[in-house]
mmCIF file with all atom_site columns, C-alpha atoms in Angstrom:
data_model
loop_
_atom_site.group_PDB
_atom_site.id
_atom_site.type_symbol
_atom_site.label_atom_id
_atom_site.label_alt_id
_atom_site.label_comp_id
_atom_site.label_asym_id
_atom_site.label_entity_id
_atom_site.label_seq_id
_atom_site.pdbx_PDB_ins_code
_atom_site.Cartn_x
_atom_site.Cartn_y
_atom_site.Cartn_z
_atom_site.occupancy
_atom_site.B_iso_or_equiv
_atom_site.pdbx_formal_charge
_atom_site.auth_seq_id
_atom_site.auth_comp_id
_atom_site.auth_asym_id
_atom_site.auth_atom_id
_atom_site.pdbx_PDB_model_num
ATOM 1   C CA . UNK A 1 1   ? 87.959  108.358 87.216  1.00 0.00 ? 1   UNK A CA 1
ATOM 2   C CA . UNK A 1 2   ? 90.350  106.206 85.270  1.00 0.00 ? 2   UNK A CA 1
ATOM 3   C CA . UNK A 1 3   ? 89.993  102.496 84.825  1.00 0.00 ? 3   UNK A CA 1
ATOM 4   C CA . UNK A 1 4   ? 92.992  101.918 87.136  1.00 0.00 ? 4   UNK A CA 1
ATOM 5   C CA . UNK A 1 5   ? 91.401  103.929 89.951  1.00 0.00 ? 5   UNK A CA 1
ATOM 6   C CA . UNK A 1 6   ? 88.145  102.034 89.580  1.00 0.00 ? 6   UNK A CA 1
ATOM 7   C CA . UNK A 1 7   ? 90.043  98.750  89.838  1.00 0.00 ? 7   UNK A CA 1
ATOM 8   C CA . UNK A 1 8   ? 91.820  99.929  93.002  1.00 0.00 ? 8   UNK A CA 1
ATOM 9   C CA . UNK A 1 9   ? 88.509  100.976 94.585  1.00 0.00 ? 9   UNK A CA 1
ATOM 10  C CA . UNK A 1 10  ? 86.940  97.603  93.762  1.00 0.00 ? 10  UNK A CA 1
ATOM 11  C CA . UNK A 1 11  ? 89.968  95.739  95.126  1.00 0.00 ? 11  UNK A CA 1
ATOM 12  C CA . UNK A 1 12  ? 89.944  97.760  98.365  1.00 0.00 ? 12  UNK A CA 1
ATOM 13  C CA . UNK A 1 13  ? 86.201  97.155  98.725  1.00 0.00 ? 13  UNK A CA 1
ATOM 14  C CA . UNK A 1 14  ? 86.664  93.406  98.321  1.00 0.00 ? 14  UNK A CA 1
ATOM 15  C CA . UNK A 1 15  ? 89.519  93.395  100.858 1.00 0.00 ? 15  UNK A CA 1
ATOM 16  C CA . UNK A 1 16  ? 87.370  95.338  103.347 1.00 0.00 ? 16  UNK A CA 1
ATOM 17  C CA . UNK A 1 17  ? 84.442  92.955  102.911 1.00 0.00 ? 17  UNK A CA 1
ATOM 18  C CA . UNK A 1 18  ? 86.760  89.946  103.333 1.00 0.00 ? 18  UNK A CA 1
ATOM 19  C CA . UNK A 1 19  ? 88.260  91.415  106.512 1.00 0.00 ? 19  UNK A CA 1
ATOM 20  C CA . UNK A 1 20  ? 84.793  92.065  107.963 1.00 0.00 ? 20  UNK A CA 1
ATOM 21  C CA . UNK A 1 21  ? 83.773  88.476  107.178 1.00 0.00 ? 21  UNK A CA 1
ATOM 22  C CA . UNK A 1 22  ? 86.921  87.013  108.822 1.00 0.00 ? 22  UNK A CA 1
ATOM 23  C CA . UNK A 1 23  ? 86.466  89.148  111.953 1.00 0.00 ? 23  UNK A CA 1
ATOM 24  C CA . UNK A 1 24  ? 82.776  88.211  112.064 1.00 0.00 ? 24  UNK A CA 1
ATOM 25  C CA . UNK A 1 25  ? 83.594  84.506  111.722 1.00 0.00 ? 25  UNK A CA 1
ATOM 26  C CA . UNK A 1 26  ? 86.147  84.751  114.531 1.00 0.00 ? 26  UNK A CA 1
ATOM 27  C CA . UNK A 1 27  ? 83.630  86.509  116.760 1.00 0.00 ? 27  UNK A CA 1
ATOM 28  C CA . UNK A 1 28  ? 80.960  83.912  115.942 1.00 0.00 ? 28  UNK A CA 1
ATOM 29  C CA . UNK A 1 29  ? 83.352  81.057  116.825 1.00 0.00 ? 29  UNK A CA 1
ATOM 30  C CA . UNK A 1 30  ? 84.251  82.709  120.134 1.00 0.00 ? 30  UNK A CA 1
ATOM 31  C CA . UNK A 1 31  ? 80.629  83.349  121.070 1.00 0.00 ? 31  UNK A CA 1
ATOM 32  C CA . UNK A 1 32  ? 79.456  79.877  120.015 1.00 0.00 ? 32  UNK A CA 1
ATOM 33  C CA . UNK A 1 33  ? 81.968  78.097  122.282 1.00 0.00 ? 33  UNK A CA 1
ATOM 34  C CA . UNK A 1 34  ? 81.904  80.270  125.416 1.00 0.00 ? 34  UNK A CA 1
ATOM 35  C CA . UNK A 1 35  ? 79.385  77.971  127.102 1.00 0.00 ? 35  UNK A CA 1
ATOM 36  C CA . UNK A 1 36  ? 80.636  74.916  125.228 1.00 0.00 ? 36  UNK A CA 1
ATOM 37  C CA . UNK A 1 37  ? 79.575  73.485  121.903 1.00 0.00 ? 37  UNK A CA 1
ATOM 38  C CA . UNK A 1 38  ? 78.743  69.845  121.274 1.00 0.00 ? 38  UNK A CA 1
ATOM 39  C CA . UNK A 1 39  ? 78.828  68.733  117.650 1.00 0.00 ? 39  UNK A CA 1
ATOM 40  C CA . UNK A 1 40  ? 79.340  65.752  115.351 1.00 0.00 ? 40  UNK A CA 1
ATOM 41  C CA . UNK A 1 41  ? 81.532  65.266  112.309 1.00 0.00 ? 41  UNK A CA 1
ATOM 42  C CA . UNK A 1 42  ? 78.507  65.852  110.084 1.00 0.00 ? 42  UNK A CA 1
ATOM 43  C CA . UNK A 1 43  ? 78.482  69.458  111.382 1.00 0.00 ? 43  UNK A CA 1
ATOM 44  C CA . UNK A 1 44  ? 81.081  70.387  108.773 1.00 0.00 ? 44  UNK A CA 1
ATOM 45  C CA . UNK A 1 45  ? 81.562  73.980  109.887 1.00 0.00 ? 45  UNK A CA 1
ATOM 46  C CA . UNK A 1 46  ? 82.196  73.311  113.594 1.00 0.00 ? 46  UNK A CA 1
ATOM 47  C CA . UNK A 1 47  ? 84.118  70.106  112.946 1.00 0.00 ? 47  UNK A CA 1
ATOM 48  C CA . UNK A 1 48  ? 86.742  71.780  110.774 1.00 0.00 ? 48  UNK A CA 1
ATOM 49  C CA . UNK A 1 49  ? 86.863  75.048  112.739 1.00 0.00 ? 49  UNK A CA 1
ATOM 50  C CA . UNK A 1 50  ? 86.894  73.700  116.328 1.00 0.00 ? 50  UNK A CA 1
ATOM 51  C CA . UNK A 1 51  ? 88.292  70.165  116.320 1.00 0.00 ? 51  UNK A CA 1
ATOM 52  C CA . UNK A 1 52  ? 91.943  69.943  117.345 1.00 0.00 ? 52  UNK A CA 1
ATOM 53  C CA . UNK A 1 53  ? 94.072  68.341  114.632 1.00 0.00 ? 53  UNK A CA 1
ATOM 54  C CA . UNK A 1 54  ? 95.133  65.529  116.986 1.00 0.00 ? 54  UNK A CA 1
ATOM 55  C CA . UNK A 1 55  ? 91.470  64.519  117.470 1.00 0.00 ? 55  UNK A CA 1
ATOM 56  C CA . UNK A 1 56  ? 91.185  63.886  113.743 1.00 0.00 ? 56  UNK A CA 1
ATOM 57  C CA . UNK A 1 57  ? 93.928  61.231  113.925 1.00 0.00 ? 57  UNK A CA 1
ATOM 58  C CA . UNK A 1 58  ? 92.721  59.135  116.873 1.00 0.00 ? 58  UNK A CA 1
ATOM 59  C CA . UNK A 1 59  ? 91.912  55.497  116.119 1.00 0.00 ? 59  UNK A CA 1
ATOM 60  C CA . UNK A 1 60  ? 88.159  54.959  115.621 1.00 0.00 ? 60  UNK A CA 1
ATOM 61  C CA . UNK A 1 61  ? 87.088  52.950  118.660 1.00 0.00 ? 61  UNK A CA 1
ATOM 62  C CA . UNK A 1 62  ? 83.392  53.415  117.783 1.00 0.00 ? 62  UNK A CA 1
ATOM 63  C CA . UNK A 1 63  ? 81.308  54.873  114.953 1.00 0.00 ? 63  UNK A CA 1
ATOM 64  C CA . UNK A 1 64  ? 79.253  57.032  117.351 1.00 0.00 ? 64  UNK A CA 1
ATOM 65  C CA . UNK A 1 65  ? 81.507  60.042  117.978 1.00 0.00 ? 65  UNK A CA 1
ATOM 66  C CA . UNK A 1 66  ? 80.610  63.332  119.647 1.00 0.00 ? 66  UNK A CA 1
ATOM 67  C CA . UNK A 1 67  ? 82.934  66.330  119.941 1.00 0.00 ? 67  UNK A CA 1
ATOM 68  C CA . UNK A 1 68  ? 82.819  69.088  122.540 1.00 0.00 ? 68  UNK A CA 1
ATOM 69  C CA . UNK A 1 69  ? 84.691  72.376  122.619 1.00 0.00 ? 69  UNK A CA 1
ATOM 70  C CA . UNK A 1 70  ? 84.659  75.070  125.294 1.00 0.00 ? 70  UNK A CA 1
ATOM 71  C CA . UNK A 1 71  ? 86.489  78.373  124.980 1.00 0.00 ? 71  UNK A CA 1
ATOM 72  C CA . UNK A 1 72  ? 88.805  79.870  127.594 1.00 0.00 ? 72  UNK A CA 1
ATOM 73  C CA . UNK A 1 73  ? 87.157  79.714  131.017 1.00 0.00 ? 73  UNK A CA 1
ATOM 74  C CA . UNK A 1 74  ? 88.917  82.860  132.332 1.00 0.00 ? 74  UNK A CA 1
ATOM 75  C CA . UNK A 1 75  ? 91.390  80.629  134.151 1.00 0.00 ? 75  UNK A CA 1
ATOM 76  C CA . UNK A 1 76  ? 93.537  80.330  131.023 1.00 0.00 ? 76  UNK A CA 1
ATOM 77  C CA . UNK A 1 77  ? 92.354  76.905  129.806 1.00 0.00 ? 77  UNK A CA 1
ATOM 78  C CA . UNK A 1 78  ? 90.277  75.655  126.905 1.00 0.00 ? 78  UNK A CA 1
ATOM 79  C CA . UNK A 1 79  ? 88.615  72.253  126.906 1.00 0.00 ? 79  UNK A CA 1
ATOM 80  C CA . UNK A 1 80  ? 88.139  69.866  123.990 1.00 0.00 ? 80  UNK A CA 1
ATOM 81  C CA . UNK A 1 81  ? 86.631  66.391  124.252 1.00 0.00 ? 81  UNK A CA 1
ATOM 82  C CA . UNK A 1 82  ? 86.156  63.551  121.795 1.00 0.00 ? 82  UNK A CA 1
ATOM 83  C CA . UNK A 1 83  ? 83.737  60.907  123.066 1.00 0.00 ? 83  UNK A CA 1
ATOM 84  C CA . UNK A 1 84  ? 83.050  57.534  121.520 1.00 0.00 ? 84  UNK A CA 1
ATOM 85  C CA . UNK A 1 85  ? 79.628  56.159  122.538 1.00 0.00 ? 85  UNK A CA 1
ATOM 86  C CA . UNK A 1 86  ? 78.357  52.579  122.266 1.00 0.00 ? 86  UNK A CA 1
ATOM 87  C CA . UNK A 1 87  ? 81.848  51.115  122.674 1.00 0.00 ? 87  UNK A CA 1
ATOM 88  C CA . UNK A 1 88  ? 81.631  47.328  122.826 1.00 0.00 ? 88  UNK A CA 1
ATOM 89  C CA . UNK A 1 89  ? 84.965  46.641  124.559 1.00 0.00 ? 89  UNK A CA 1
ATOM 90  C CA . UNK A 1 90  ? 86.065  49.493  126.846 1.00 0.00 ? 90  UNK A CA 1
ATOM 91  C CA . UNK A 1 91  ? 89.360  47.862  128.024 1.00 0.00 ? 91  UNK A CA 1
ATOM 92  C CA . UNK A 1 92  ? 90.432  47.177  124.415 1.00 0.00 ? 92  UNK A CA 1
ATOM 93  C CA . UNK A 1 93  ? 89.512  50.743  123.394 1.00 0.00 ? 93  UNK A CA 1
ATOM 94  C CA . UNK A 1 94  ? 91.488  52.147  126.324 1.00 0.00 ? 94  UNK A CA 1
ATOM 95  C CA . UNK A 1 95  ? 94.510  50.048  125.374 1.00 0.00 ? 95  UNK A CA 1
ATOM 96  C CA . UNK A 1 96  ? 94.238  51.229  121.754 1.00 0.00 ? 96  UNK A CA 1
ATOM 97  C CA . UNK A 1 97  ? 94.192  54.890  122.834 1.00 0.00 ? 97  UNK A CA 1
ATOM 98  C CA . UNK A 1 98  ? 97.100  54.423  125.249 1.00 0.00 ? 98  UNK A CA 1
ATOM 99  C CA . UNK A 1 99  ? 99.099  52.742  122.483 1.00 0.00 ? 99  UNK A CA 1
ATOM 100 C CA . UNK A 1 100 ? 98.238  55.672  120.221 1.00 0.00 ? 100 UNK A CA 1
ATOM 101 C CA . UNK A 1 101 ? 99.686  58.119  122.748 1.00 0.00 ? 101 UNK A CA 1
ATOM 102 C CA . UNK A 1 102 ? 102.820 56.036  123.267 1.00 0.00 ? 102 UNK A CA 1
ATOM 103 C CA . UNK A 1 103 ? 103.374 55.524  119.526 1.00 0.00 ? 103 UNK A CA 1
ATOM 104 C CA . UNK A 1 104 ? 103.090 59.279  118.930 1.00 0.00 ? 104 UNK A CA 1
ATOM 105 C CA . UNK A 1 105 ? 105.739 60.310  121.452 1.00 0.00 ? 105 UNK A CA 1
ATOM 106 C CA . UNK A 1 106 ? 103.540 61.043  124.457 1.00 0.00 ? 106 UNK A CA 1
ATOM 107 C CA . UNK A 1 107 ? 104.536 60.137  127.996 1.00 0.00 ? 107 UNK A CA 1
ATOM 108 C CA . UNK A 1 108 ? 102.298 59.576  130.983 1.00 0.00 ? 108 UNK A CA 1
ATOM 109 C CA . UNK A 1 109 ? 102.819 62.195  133.695 1.00 0.00 ? 109 UNK A CA 1
ATOM 110 C CA . UNK A 1 110 ? 101.434 63.068  137.106 1.00 0.00 ? 110 UNK A CA 1
ATOM 111 C CA . UNK A 1 111 ? 100.191 66.239  138.833 1.00 0.00 ? 111 UNK A CA 1
ATOM 112 C CA . UNK A 1 112 ? 98.365  67.744  135.892 1.00 0.00 ? 112 UNK A CA 1
ATOM 113 C CA . UNK A 1 113 ? 96.303  70.906  135.798 1.00 0.00 ? 113 UNK A CA 1
ATOM 114 C CA . UNK A 1 114 ? 93.011  69.009  136.093 1.00 0.00 ? 114 UNK A CA 1
ATOM 115 C CA . UNK A 1 115 ? 93.849  65.297  136.361 1.00 0.00 ? 115 UNK A CA 1
ATOM 116 C CA . UNK A 1 116 ? 96.285  63.472  138.587 1.00 0.00 ? 116 UNK A CA 1
ATOM 117 C CA . UNK A 1 117 ? 97.700  61.631  135.560 1.00 0.00 ? 117 UNK A CA 1
ATOM 118 C CA . UNK A 1 118 ? 97.742  62.805  131.955 1.00 0.00 ? 118 UNK A CA 1
ATOM 119 C CA . UNK A 1 119 ? 99.546  62.357  128.609 1.00 0.00 ? 119 UNK A CA 1
ATOM 120 C CA . UNK A 1 120 ? 101.867 64.967  127.147 1.00 0.00 ? 120 UNK A CA 1
ATOM 121 C CA . UNK A 1 121 ? 104.368 65.185  124.316 1.00 0.00 ? 121 UNK A CA 1
ATOM 122 C CA . UNK A 1 122 ? 106.262 68.163  125.785 1.00 0.00 ? 122 UNK A CA 1
ATOM 123 C CA . UNK A 1 123 ? 109.919 67.646  126.624 1.00 0.00 ? 123 UNK A CA 1
ATOM 124 C CA . UNK A 1 124 ? 110.653 66.733  130.261 1.00 0.00 ? 124 UNK A CA 1
ATOM 125 C CA . UNK A 1 125 ? 111.049 69.842  132.388 1.00 0.00 ? 125 UNK A CA 1
ATOM 126 C CA . UNK A 1 126 ? 108.888 71.917  130.019 1.00 0.00 ? 126 UNK A CA 1
ATOM 127 C CA . UNK A 1 127 ? 105.441 72.933  131.189 1.00 0.00 ? 127 UNK A CA 1
ATOM 128 C CA . UNK A 1 128 ? 103.043 71.114  128.847 1.00 0.00 ? 128 UNK A CA 1
ATOM 129 C CA . UNK A 1 129 ? 100.413 73.447  127.427 1.00 0.00 ? 129 UNK A CA 1
ATOM 130 C CA . UNK A 1 130 ? 98.388  70.446  126.190 1.00 0.00 ? 130 UNK A CA 1
ATOM 131 C CA . UNK A 1 131 ? 97.349  67.740  128.623 1.00 0.00 ? 131 UNK A CA 1
ATOM 132 C CA . UNK A 1 132 ? 95.296  64.736  127.474 1.00 0.00 ? 132 UNK A CA 1
ATOM 133 C CA . UNK A 1 133 ? 93.541  62.141  129.573 1.00 0.00 ? 133 UNK A CA 1
ATOM 134 C CA . UNK A 1 134 ? 91.462  59.062  128.785 1.00 0.00 ? 134 UNK A CA 1
ATOM 135 C CA . UNK A 1 135 ? 88.133  58.887  130.640 1.00 0.00 ? 135 UNK A CA 1
ATOM 136 C CA . UNK A 1 136 ? 86.235  55.593  130.889 1.00 0.00 ? 136 UNK A CA 1
ATOM 137 C CA . UNK A 1 137 ? 82.470  55.327  131.249 1.00 0.00 ? 137 UNK A CA 1
ATOM 138 C CA . UNK A 1 138 ? 79.962  52.488  131.145 1.00 0.00 ? 138 UNK A CA 1
ATOM 139 C CA . UNK A 1 139 ? 79.680  52.146  127.331 1.00 0.00 ? 139 UNK A CA 1
ATOM 140 C CA . UNK A 1 140 ? 81.691  55.180  126.331 1.00 0.00 ? 140 UNK A CA 1
ATOM 141 C CA . UNK A 1 141 ? 85.276  56.354  126.353 1.00 0.00 ? 141 UNK A CA 1
ATOM 142 C CA . UNK A 1 142 ? 86.598  59.843  125.799 1.00 0.00 ? 142 UNK A CA 1
ATOM 143 C CA . UNK A 1 143 ? 89.820  61.749  125.465 1.00 0.00 ? 143 UNK A CA 1
ATOM 144 C CA . UNK A 1 144 ? 89.799  65.127  127.138 1.00 0.00 ? 144 UNK A CA 1
ATOM 145 C CA . UNK A 1 145 ? 92.257  67.848  126.227 1.00 0.00 ? 145 UNK A CA 1
ATOM 146 C CA . UNK A 1 146 ? 93.019  70.835  128.419 1.00 0.00 ? 146 UNK A CA 1
ATOM 147 C CA . UNK A 1 147 ? 95.025  73.500  126.597 1.00 0.00 ? 147 UNK A CA 1
ATOM 148 C CA . UNK A 1 148 ? 96.673  76.260  128.577 1.00 0.00 ? 148 UNK A CA 1
ATOM 149 C CA . UNK A 1 149 ? 96.160  79.543  126.794 1.00 0.00 ? 149 UNK A CA 1
ATOM 150 C CA . UNK A 1 150 ? 98.421  81.309  129.317 1.00 0.00 ? 150 UNK A CA 1
ATOM 151 C CA . UNK A 1 151 ? 101.883 80.336  130.468 1.00 0.00 ? 151 UNK A CA 1
ATOM 152 C CA . UNK A 1 152 ? 101.980 77.595  133.098 1.00 0.00 ? 152 UNK A CA 1
#
């Protein structure tokens, strides 16, 4: 076997191994979020694989942040949540998040998939596939994202 043929065999082997690893990683991510996965930023792997890009740009209303991701629930929706715990001033944090949405082109809408009111940056008249809402708790505040994986 010539040197060229050996190189081709090695290259094909590496490509096959890489493909198997990518498919395996995708399967692992699907399986690990079917029942929901709670994680923190220190969980490097899940943070960078599961966290929606928008969640990485929210203003930090607390240092205690927990993320949650749940895969498609067979109704065509995925759920992602960012929750800030130990928030000292809930009304100020809510105002900061609402200003964030407004400053980034989101509008408040009614009659959402899950919530009666939600935030969306889709054009009026277009079914928004991403719907965000702010949820207030006693010493915590969260932003929940429902993403439609099917058409509206």
